[in-house]
PDB file of C-alpha atoms and ligand atoms in Angstrom:
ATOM      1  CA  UNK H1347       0.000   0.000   0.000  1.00 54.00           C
ATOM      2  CA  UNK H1348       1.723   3.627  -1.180  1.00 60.00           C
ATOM      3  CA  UNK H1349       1.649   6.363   1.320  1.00 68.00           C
ATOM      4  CA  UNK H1350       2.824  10.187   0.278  1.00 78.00           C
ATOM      5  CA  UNK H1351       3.765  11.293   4.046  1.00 94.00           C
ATOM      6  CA  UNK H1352       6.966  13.421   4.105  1.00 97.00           C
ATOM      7  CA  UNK H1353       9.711  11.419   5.021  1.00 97.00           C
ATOM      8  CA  UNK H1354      12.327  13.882   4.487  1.00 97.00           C
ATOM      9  CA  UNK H1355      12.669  17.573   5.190  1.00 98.00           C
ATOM     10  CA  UNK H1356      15.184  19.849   4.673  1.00 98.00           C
ATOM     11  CA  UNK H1357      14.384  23.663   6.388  1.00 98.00           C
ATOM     12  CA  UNK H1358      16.550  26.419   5.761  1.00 98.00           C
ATOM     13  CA  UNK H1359      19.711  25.117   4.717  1.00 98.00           C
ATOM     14  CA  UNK H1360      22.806  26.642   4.022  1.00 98.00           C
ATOM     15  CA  UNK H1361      25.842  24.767   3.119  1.00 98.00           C
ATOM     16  CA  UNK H1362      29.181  25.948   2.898  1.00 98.00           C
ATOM     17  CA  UNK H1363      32.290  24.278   1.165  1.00 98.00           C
ATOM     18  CA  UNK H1364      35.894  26.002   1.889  1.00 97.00           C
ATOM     19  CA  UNK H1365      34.130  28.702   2.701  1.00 96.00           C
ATOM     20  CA  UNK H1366      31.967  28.845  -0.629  1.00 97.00           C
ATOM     21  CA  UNK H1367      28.456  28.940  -0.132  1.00 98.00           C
ATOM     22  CA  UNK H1368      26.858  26.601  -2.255  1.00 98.00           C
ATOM     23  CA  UNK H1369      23.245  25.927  -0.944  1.00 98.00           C
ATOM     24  CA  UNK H1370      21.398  29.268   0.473  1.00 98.00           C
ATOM     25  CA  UNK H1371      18.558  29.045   2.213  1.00 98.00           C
ATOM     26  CA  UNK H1372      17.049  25.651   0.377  1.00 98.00           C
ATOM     27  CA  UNK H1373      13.588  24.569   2.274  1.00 98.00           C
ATOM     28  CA  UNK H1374      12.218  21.295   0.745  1.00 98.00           C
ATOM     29  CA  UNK H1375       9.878  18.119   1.309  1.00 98.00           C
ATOM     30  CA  UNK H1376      10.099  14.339   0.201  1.00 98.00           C
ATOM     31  CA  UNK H1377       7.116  12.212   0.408  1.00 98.00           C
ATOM     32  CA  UNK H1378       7.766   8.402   0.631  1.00 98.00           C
ATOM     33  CA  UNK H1379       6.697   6.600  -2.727  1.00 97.00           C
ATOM     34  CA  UNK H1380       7.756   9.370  -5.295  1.00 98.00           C
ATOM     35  CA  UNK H1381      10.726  10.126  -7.219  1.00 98.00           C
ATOM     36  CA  UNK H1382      11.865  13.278  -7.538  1.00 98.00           C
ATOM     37  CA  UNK H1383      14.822  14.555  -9.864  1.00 98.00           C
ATOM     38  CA  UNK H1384      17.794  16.999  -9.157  1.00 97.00           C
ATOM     39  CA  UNK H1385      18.721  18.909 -12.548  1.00 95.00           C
ATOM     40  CA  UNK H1386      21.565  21.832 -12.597  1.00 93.00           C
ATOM     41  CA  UNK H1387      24.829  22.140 -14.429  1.00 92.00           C
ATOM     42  CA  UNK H1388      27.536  20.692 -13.215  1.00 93.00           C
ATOM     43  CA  UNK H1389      29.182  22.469 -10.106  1.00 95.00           C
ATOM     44  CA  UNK H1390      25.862  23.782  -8.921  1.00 96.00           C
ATOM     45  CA  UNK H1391      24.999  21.774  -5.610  1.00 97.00           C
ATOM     46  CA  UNK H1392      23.337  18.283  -6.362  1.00 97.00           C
ATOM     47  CA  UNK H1393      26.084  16.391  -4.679  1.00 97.00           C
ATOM     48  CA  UNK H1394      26.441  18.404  -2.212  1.00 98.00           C
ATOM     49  CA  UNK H1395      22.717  18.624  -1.196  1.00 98.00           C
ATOM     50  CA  UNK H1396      22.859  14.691  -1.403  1.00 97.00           C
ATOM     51  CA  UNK H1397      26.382  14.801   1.195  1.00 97.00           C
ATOM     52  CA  UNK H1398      24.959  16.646   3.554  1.00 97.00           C
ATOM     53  CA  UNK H1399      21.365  14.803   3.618  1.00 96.00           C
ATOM     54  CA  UNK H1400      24.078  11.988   4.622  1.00 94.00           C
ATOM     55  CA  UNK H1401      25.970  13.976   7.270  1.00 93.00           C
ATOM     56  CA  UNK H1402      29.239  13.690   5.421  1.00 94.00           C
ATOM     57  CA  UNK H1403      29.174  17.874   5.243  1.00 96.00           C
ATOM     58  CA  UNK H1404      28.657  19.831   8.495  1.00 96.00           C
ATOM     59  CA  UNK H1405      25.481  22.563   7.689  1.00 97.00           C
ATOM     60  CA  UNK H1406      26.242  25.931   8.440  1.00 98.00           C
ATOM     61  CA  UNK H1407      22.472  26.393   9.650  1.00 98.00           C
ATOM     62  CA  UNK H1408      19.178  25.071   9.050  1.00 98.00           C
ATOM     63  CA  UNK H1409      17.550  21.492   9.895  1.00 97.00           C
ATOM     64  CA  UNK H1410      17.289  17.932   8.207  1.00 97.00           C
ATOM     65  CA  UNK H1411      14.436  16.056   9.665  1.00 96.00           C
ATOM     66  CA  UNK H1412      14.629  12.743   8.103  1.00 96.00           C
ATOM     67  CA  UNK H1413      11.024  10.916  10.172  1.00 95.00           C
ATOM     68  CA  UNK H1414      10.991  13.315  12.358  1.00 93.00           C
ATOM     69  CA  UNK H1415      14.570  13.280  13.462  1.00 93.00           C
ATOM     70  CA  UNK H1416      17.031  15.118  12.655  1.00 94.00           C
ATOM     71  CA  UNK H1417      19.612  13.718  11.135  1.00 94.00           C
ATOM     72  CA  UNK H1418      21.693  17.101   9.856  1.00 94.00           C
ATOM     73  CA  UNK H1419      25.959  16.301  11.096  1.00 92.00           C
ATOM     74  CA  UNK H1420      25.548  13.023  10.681  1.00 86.00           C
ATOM     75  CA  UNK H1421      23.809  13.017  14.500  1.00 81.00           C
ATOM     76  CA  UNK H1422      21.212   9.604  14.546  1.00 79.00           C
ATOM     77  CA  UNK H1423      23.420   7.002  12.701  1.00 75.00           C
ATOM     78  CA  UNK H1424      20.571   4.487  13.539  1.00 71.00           C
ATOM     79  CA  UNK H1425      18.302   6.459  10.934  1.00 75.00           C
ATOM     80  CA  UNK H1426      20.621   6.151   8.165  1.00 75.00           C
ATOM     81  CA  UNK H1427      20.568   2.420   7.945  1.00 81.00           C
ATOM     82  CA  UNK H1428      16.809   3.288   6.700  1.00 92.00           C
ATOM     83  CA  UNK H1429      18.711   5.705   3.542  1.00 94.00           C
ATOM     84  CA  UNK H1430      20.720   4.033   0.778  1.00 95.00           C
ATOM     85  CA  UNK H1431      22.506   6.554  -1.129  1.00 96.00           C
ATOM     86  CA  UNK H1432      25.366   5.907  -4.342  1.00 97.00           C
ATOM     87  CA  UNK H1433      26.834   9.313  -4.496  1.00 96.00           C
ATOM     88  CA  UNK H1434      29.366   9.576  -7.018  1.00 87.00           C
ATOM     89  CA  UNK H1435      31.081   6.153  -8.581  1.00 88.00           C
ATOM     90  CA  UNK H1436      31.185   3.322  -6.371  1.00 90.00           C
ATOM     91  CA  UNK H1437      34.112   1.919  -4.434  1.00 92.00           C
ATOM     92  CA  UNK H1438      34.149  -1.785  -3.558  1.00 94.00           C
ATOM     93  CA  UNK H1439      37.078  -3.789  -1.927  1.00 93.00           C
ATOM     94  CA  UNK H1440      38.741  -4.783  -5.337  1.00 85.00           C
ATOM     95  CA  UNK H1441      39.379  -8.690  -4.070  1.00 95.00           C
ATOM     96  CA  UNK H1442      35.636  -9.203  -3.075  1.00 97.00           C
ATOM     97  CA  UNK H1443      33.093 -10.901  -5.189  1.00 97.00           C
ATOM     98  CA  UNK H1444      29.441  -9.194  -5.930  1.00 97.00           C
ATOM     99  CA  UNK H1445      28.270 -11.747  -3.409  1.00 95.00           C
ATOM    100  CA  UNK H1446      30.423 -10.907  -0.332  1.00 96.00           C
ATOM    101  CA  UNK H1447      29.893  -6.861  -1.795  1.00 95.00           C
ATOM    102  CA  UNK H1448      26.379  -8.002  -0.791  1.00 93.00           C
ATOM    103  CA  UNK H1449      26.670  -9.798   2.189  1.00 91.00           C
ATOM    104  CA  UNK H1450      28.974  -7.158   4.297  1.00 92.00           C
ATOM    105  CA  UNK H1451      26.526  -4.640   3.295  1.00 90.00           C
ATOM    106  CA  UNK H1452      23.900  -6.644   5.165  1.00 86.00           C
ATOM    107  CA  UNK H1453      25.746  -7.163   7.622  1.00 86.00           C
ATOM    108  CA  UNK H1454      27.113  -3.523   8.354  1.00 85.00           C
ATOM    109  CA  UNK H1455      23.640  -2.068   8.359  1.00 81.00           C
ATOM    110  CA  UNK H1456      21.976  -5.210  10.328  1.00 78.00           C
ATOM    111  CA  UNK H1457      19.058  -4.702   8.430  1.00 75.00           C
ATOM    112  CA  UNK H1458      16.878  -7.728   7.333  1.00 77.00           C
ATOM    113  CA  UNK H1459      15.211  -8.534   4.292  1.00 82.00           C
ATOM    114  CA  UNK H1460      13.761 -11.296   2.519  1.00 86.00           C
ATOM    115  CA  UNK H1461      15.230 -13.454   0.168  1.00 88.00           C
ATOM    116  CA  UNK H1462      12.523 -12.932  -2.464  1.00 91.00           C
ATOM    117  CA  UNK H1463      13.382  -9.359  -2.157  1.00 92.00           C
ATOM    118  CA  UNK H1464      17.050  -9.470  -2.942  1.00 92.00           C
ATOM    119  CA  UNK H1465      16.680 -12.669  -5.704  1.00 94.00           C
ATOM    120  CA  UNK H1466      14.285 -10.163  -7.362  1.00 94.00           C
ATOM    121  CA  UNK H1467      16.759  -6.994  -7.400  1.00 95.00           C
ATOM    122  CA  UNK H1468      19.881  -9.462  -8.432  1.00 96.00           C
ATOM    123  CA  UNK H1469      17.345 -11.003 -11.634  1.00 96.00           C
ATOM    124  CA  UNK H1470      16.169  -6.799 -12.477  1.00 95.00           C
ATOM    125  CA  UNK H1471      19.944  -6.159 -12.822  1.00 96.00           C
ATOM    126  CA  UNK H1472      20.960  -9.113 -14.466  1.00 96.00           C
ATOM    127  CA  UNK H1473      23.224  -9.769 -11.460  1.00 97.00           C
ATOM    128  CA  UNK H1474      22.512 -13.095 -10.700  1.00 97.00           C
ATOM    129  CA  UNK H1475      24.451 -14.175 -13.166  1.00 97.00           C
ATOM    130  CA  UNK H1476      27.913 -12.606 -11.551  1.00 97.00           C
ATOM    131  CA  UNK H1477      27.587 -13.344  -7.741  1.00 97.00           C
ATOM    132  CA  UNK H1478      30.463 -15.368  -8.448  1.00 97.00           C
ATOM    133  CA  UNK H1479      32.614 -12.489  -9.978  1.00 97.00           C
ATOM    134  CA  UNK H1480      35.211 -10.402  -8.200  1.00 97.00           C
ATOM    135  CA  UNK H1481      34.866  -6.979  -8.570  1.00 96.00           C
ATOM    136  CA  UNK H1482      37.884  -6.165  -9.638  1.00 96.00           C
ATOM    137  CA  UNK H1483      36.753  -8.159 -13.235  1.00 96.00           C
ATOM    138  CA  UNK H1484      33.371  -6.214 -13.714  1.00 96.00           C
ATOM    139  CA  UNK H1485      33.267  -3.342 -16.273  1.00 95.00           C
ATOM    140  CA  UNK H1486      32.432   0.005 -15.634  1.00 94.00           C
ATOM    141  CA  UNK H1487      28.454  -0.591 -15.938  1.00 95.00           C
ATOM    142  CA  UNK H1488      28.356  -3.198 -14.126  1.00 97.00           C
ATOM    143  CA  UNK H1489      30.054  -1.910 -11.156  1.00 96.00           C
ATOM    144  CA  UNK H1490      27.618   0.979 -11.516  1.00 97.00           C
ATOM    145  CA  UNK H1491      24.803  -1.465 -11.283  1.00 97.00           C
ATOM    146  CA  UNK H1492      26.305  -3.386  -8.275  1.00 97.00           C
ATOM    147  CA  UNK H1493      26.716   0.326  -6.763  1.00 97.00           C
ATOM    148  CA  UNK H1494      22.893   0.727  -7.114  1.00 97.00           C
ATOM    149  CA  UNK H1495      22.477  -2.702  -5.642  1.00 96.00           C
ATOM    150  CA  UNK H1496      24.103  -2.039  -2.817  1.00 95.00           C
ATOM    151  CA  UNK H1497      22.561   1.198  -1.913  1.00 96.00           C
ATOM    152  CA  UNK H1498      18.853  -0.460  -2.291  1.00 96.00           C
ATOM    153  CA  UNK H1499      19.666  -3.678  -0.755  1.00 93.00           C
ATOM    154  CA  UNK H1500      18.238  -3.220   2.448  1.00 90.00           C
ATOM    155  CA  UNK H1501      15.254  -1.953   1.246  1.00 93.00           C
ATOM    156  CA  UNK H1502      16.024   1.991   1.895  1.00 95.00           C
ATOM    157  CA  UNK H1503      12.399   4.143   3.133  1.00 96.00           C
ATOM    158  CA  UNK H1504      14.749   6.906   1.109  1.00 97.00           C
ATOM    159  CA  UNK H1505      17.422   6.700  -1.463  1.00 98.00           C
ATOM    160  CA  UNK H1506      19.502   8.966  -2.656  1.00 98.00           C
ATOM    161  CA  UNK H1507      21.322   8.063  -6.223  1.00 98.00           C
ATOM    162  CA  UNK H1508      23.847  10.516  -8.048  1.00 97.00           C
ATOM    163  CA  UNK H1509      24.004  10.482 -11.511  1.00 96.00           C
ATOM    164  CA  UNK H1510      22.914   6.936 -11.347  1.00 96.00           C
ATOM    165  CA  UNK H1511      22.526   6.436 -15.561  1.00 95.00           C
ATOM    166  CA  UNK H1512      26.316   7.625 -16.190  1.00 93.00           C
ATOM    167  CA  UNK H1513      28.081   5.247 -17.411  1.00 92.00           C
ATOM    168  CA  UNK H1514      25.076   2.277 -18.536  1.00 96.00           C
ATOM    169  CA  UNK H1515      23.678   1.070 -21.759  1.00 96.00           C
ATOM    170  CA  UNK H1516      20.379   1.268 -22.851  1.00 94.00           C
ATOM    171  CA  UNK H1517      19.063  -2.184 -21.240  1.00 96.00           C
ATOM    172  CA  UNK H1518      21.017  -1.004 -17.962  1.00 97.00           C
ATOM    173  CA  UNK H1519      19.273   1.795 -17.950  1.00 95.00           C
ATOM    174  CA  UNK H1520      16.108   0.075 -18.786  1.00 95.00           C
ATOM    175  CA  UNK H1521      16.669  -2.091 -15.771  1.00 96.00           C
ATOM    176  CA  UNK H1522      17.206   0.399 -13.226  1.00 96.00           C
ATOM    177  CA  UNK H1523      14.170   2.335 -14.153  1.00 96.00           C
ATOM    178  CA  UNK H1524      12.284  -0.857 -13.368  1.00 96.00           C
ATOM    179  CA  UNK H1525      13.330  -1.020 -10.087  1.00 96.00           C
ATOM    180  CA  UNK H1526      13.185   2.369  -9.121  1.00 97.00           C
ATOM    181  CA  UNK H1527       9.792   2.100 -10.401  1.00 96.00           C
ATOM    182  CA  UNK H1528       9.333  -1.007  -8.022  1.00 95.00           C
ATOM    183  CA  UNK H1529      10.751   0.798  -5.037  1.00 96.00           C
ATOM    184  CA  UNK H1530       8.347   3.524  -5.625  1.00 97.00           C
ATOM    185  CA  UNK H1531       5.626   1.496  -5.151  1.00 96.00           C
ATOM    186  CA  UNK H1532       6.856  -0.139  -2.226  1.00 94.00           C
ATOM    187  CA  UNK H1533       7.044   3.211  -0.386  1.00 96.00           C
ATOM    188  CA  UNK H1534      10.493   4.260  -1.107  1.00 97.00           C
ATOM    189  CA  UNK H1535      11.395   8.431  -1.424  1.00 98.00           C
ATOM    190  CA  UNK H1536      13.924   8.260  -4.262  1.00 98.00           C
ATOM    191  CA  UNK H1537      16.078  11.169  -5.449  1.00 98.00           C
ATOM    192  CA  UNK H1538      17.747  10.919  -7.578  1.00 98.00           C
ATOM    193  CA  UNK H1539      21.067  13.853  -9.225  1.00 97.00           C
ATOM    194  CA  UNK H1540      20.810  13.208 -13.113  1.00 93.00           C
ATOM    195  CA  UNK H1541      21.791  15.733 -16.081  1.00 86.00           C
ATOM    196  CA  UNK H1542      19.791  13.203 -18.171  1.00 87.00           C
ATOM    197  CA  UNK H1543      16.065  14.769 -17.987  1.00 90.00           C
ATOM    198  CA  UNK H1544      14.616  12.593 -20.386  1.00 88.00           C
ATOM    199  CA  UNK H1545      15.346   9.712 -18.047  1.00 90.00           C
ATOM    200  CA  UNK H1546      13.717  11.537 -14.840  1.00 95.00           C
ATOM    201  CA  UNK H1547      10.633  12.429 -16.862  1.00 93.00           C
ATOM    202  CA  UNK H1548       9.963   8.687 -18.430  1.00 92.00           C
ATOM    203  CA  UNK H1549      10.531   8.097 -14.244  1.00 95.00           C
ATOM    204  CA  UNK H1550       7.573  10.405 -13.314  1.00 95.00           C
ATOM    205  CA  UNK H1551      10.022  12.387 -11.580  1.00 97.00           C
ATOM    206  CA  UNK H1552       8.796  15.996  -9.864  1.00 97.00           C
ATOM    207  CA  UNK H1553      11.920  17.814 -11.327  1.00 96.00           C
ATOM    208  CA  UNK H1554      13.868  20.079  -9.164  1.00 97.00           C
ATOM    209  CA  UNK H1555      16.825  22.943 -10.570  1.00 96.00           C
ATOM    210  CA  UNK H1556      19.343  23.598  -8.584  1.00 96.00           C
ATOM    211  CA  UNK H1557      20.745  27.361  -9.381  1.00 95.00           C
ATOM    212  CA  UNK H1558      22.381  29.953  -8.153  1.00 96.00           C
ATOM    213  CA  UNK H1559      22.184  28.356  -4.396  1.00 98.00           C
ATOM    214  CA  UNK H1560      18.716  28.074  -4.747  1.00 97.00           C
ATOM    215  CA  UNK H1561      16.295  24.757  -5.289  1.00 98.00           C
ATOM    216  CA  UNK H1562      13.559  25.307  -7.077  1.00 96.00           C
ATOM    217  CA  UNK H1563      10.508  23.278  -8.739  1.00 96.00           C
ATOM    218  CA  UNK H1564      10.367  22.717 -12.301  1.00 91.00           C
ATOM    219  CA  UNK H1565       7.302  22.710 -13.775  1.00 84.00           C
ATOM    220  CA  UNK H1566       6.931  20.955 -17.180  1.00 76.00           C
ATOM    221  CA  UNK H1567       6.354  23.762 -19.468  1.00 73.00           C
ATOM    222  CA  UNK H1568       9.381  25.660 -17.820  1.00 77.00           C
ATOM    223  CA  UNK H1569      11.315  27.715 -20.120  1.00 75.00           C
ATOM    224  CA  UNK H1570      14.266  26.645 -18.537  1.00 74.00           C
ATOM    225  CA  UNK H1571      13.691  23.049 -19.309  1.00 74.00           C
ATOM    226  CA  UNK H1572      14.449  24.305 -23.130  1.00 72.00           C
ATOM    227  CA  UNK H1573      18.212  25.080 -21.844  1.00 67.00           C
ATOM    228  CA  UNK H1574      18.667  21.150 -21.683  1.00 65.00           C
TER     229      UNK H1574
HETATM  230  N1  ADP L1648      35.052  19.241  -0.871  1.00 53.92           N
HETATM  231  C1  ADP L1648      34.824  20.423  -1.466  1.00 53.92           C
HETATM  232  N2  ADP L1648      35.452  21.532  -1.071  1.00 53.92           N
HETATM  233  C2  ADP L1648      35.210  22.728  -1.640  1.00 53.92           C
HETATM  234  N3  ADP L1648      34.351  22.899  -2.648  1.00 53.92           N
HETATM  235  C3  ADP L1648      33.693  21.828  -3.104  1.00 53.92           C
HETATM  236  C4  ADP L1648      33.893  20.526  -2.543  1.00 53.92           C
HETATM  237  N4  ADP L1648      33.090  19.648  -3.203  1.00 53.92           N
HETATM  238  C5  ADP L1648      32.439  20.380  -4.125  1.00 53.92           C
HETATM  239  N5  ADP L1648      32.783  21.670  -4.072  1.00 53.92           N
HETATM  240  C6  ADP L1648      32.239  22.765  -4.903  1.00 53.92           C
HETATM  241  O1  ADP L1648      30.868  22.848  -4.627  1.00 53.92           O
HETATM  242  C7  ADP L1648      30.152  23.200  -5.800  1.00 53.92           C
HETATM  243  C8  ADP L1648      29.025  22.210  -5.999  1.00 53.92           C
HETATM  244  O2  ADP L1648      29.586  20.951  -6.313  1.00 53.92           O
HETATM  245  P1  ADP L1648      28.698  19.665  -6.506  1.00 53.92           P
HETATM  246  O3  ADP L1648      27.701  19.595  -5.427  1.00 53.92           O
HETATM  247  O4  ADP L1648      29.639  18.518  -6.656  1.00 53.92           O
HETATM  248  O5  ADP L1648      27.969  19.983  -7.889  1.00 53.92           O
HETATM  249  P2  ADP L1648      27.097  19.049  -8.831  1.00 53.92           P
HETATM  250  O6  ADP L1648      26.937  17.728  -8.153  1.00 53.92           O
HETATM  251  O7  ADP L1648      25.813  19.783  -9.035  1.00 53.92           O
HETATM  252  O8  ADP L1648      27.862  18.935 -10.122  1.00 53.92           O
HETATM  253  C9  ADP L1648      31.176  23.244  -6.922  1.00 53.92           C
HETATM  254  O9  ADP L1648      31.515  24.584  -7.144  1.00 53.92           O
HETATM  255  C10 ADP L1648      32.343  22.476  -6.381  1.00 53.92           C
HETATM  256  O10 ADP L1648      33.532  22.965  -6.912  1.00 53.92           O
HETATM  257 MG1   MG L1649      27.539  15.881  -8.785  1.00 53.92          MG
END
């Protein structure tokens, strides 16, 4: 059953990098069971919007209630075991297989989920067929997909993906829509960084520019949208 409470607010934040401001200001609510897109140019604040939501930057002011917690500074590590993010490319222990990526994953966030559930992530990704492989042997798109794997393994109530189509082909692609479209349904708040709009708005994605410090919601007749 979907629900569309907000699961994740962010209230006057203002994040600073070396002293750069980068995010002014930016008030905004998730609801569980929708996808929403980040679009800017490059350099403009999606990753770092995504970092902080994480805790790995420390705010210069404002709140990130994440269930009613807050969870800005990294404070309330037992929340984020409930948020799978991939931000940037994946790293992976280079010796492990896709298997034991899988397992210590599980194990580090000690959450449980079925079997069903994970046999029907490994069979949307085509990753069933390289539990068996080290890491170190996949390609580039595959470790991508074993990135997004990981970061929805444990069944995340939010997920945060950057620029999670770089680097795929078209049937990657096509298989990661699926299951974002799957996790959707099952409740999950996905957002997700992406230059590629087309991809966000076959998603269903409420589209969100990122400019000048600011966040702002972009409708689909936007003028800016004809920049892309
Ligand atoms: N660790 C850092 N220290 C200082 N500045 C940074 C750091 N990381 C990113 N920035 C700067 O923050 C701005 C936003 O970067 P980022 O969030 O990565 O943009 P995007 O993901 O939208 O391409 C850029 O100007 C970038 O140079
Ligand atoms: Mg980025």
């Amino acid at each position: 059953m979907q629900s569309n409470h907000i699961i994740l607010k962010i209230c006057h934040l203002s994040q600073s990098l070396n002293n750069n401001l980068i995010l002014k200001d930016v008030n905004l609510n998730f609801q569980s069971s929708k996808i929403y897109g980040l679009v800017g140019t490059n350099g403009s604040g999606k990753t770092t919007l995504m970092k902080s939501i994480l805790g790995l930057n420390y705010v210069d002011s404002g709140q990130i209630i994440f269930k009613e917690i807050n969870i800005e500074n990294g404070q309330h590590e037992i929340q984020r075991a409930q948020i799978g993010s991939l931000i940037e490319e994946p790293l992976f222990p280079n010796n492990y297989t896709v298997q034991q990526v899988l397992a210590e994953q599980q194990a580090l966030l000690k959450v449980k989920v079925t079997r069903n559930y994970l046999d029907k992530l490994l069979l949307l990704l085509g990753l069933n067929r390289k539990l068996e492989t080290k890491v170190k042997n996949l390609s580039l798109g595959w470790r991508k997909k074993l990135g997004i794997l990981r970061a929805i393994c444990n069944f995340p109530q939010l997920l945060l993906l950057d620029e999670p189509f770089n680097g795929l082909d078209r049937l990657s692609v096509h298989q990661v829509e699926e299951i974002l479209t799957f996790l959707a349904q099952q409740n999950t708040c996905i957002v997700i960084a992406s230059h590629l709009i087309q991809q966000l708005q076959e998603l269903g994605a409420e589209l969100y520019w990122v400019k000048n410090q600011q966040i702002t919601l972009l409708r689909r007749a936007d003028k800016r949208l004809a920049d892309y």
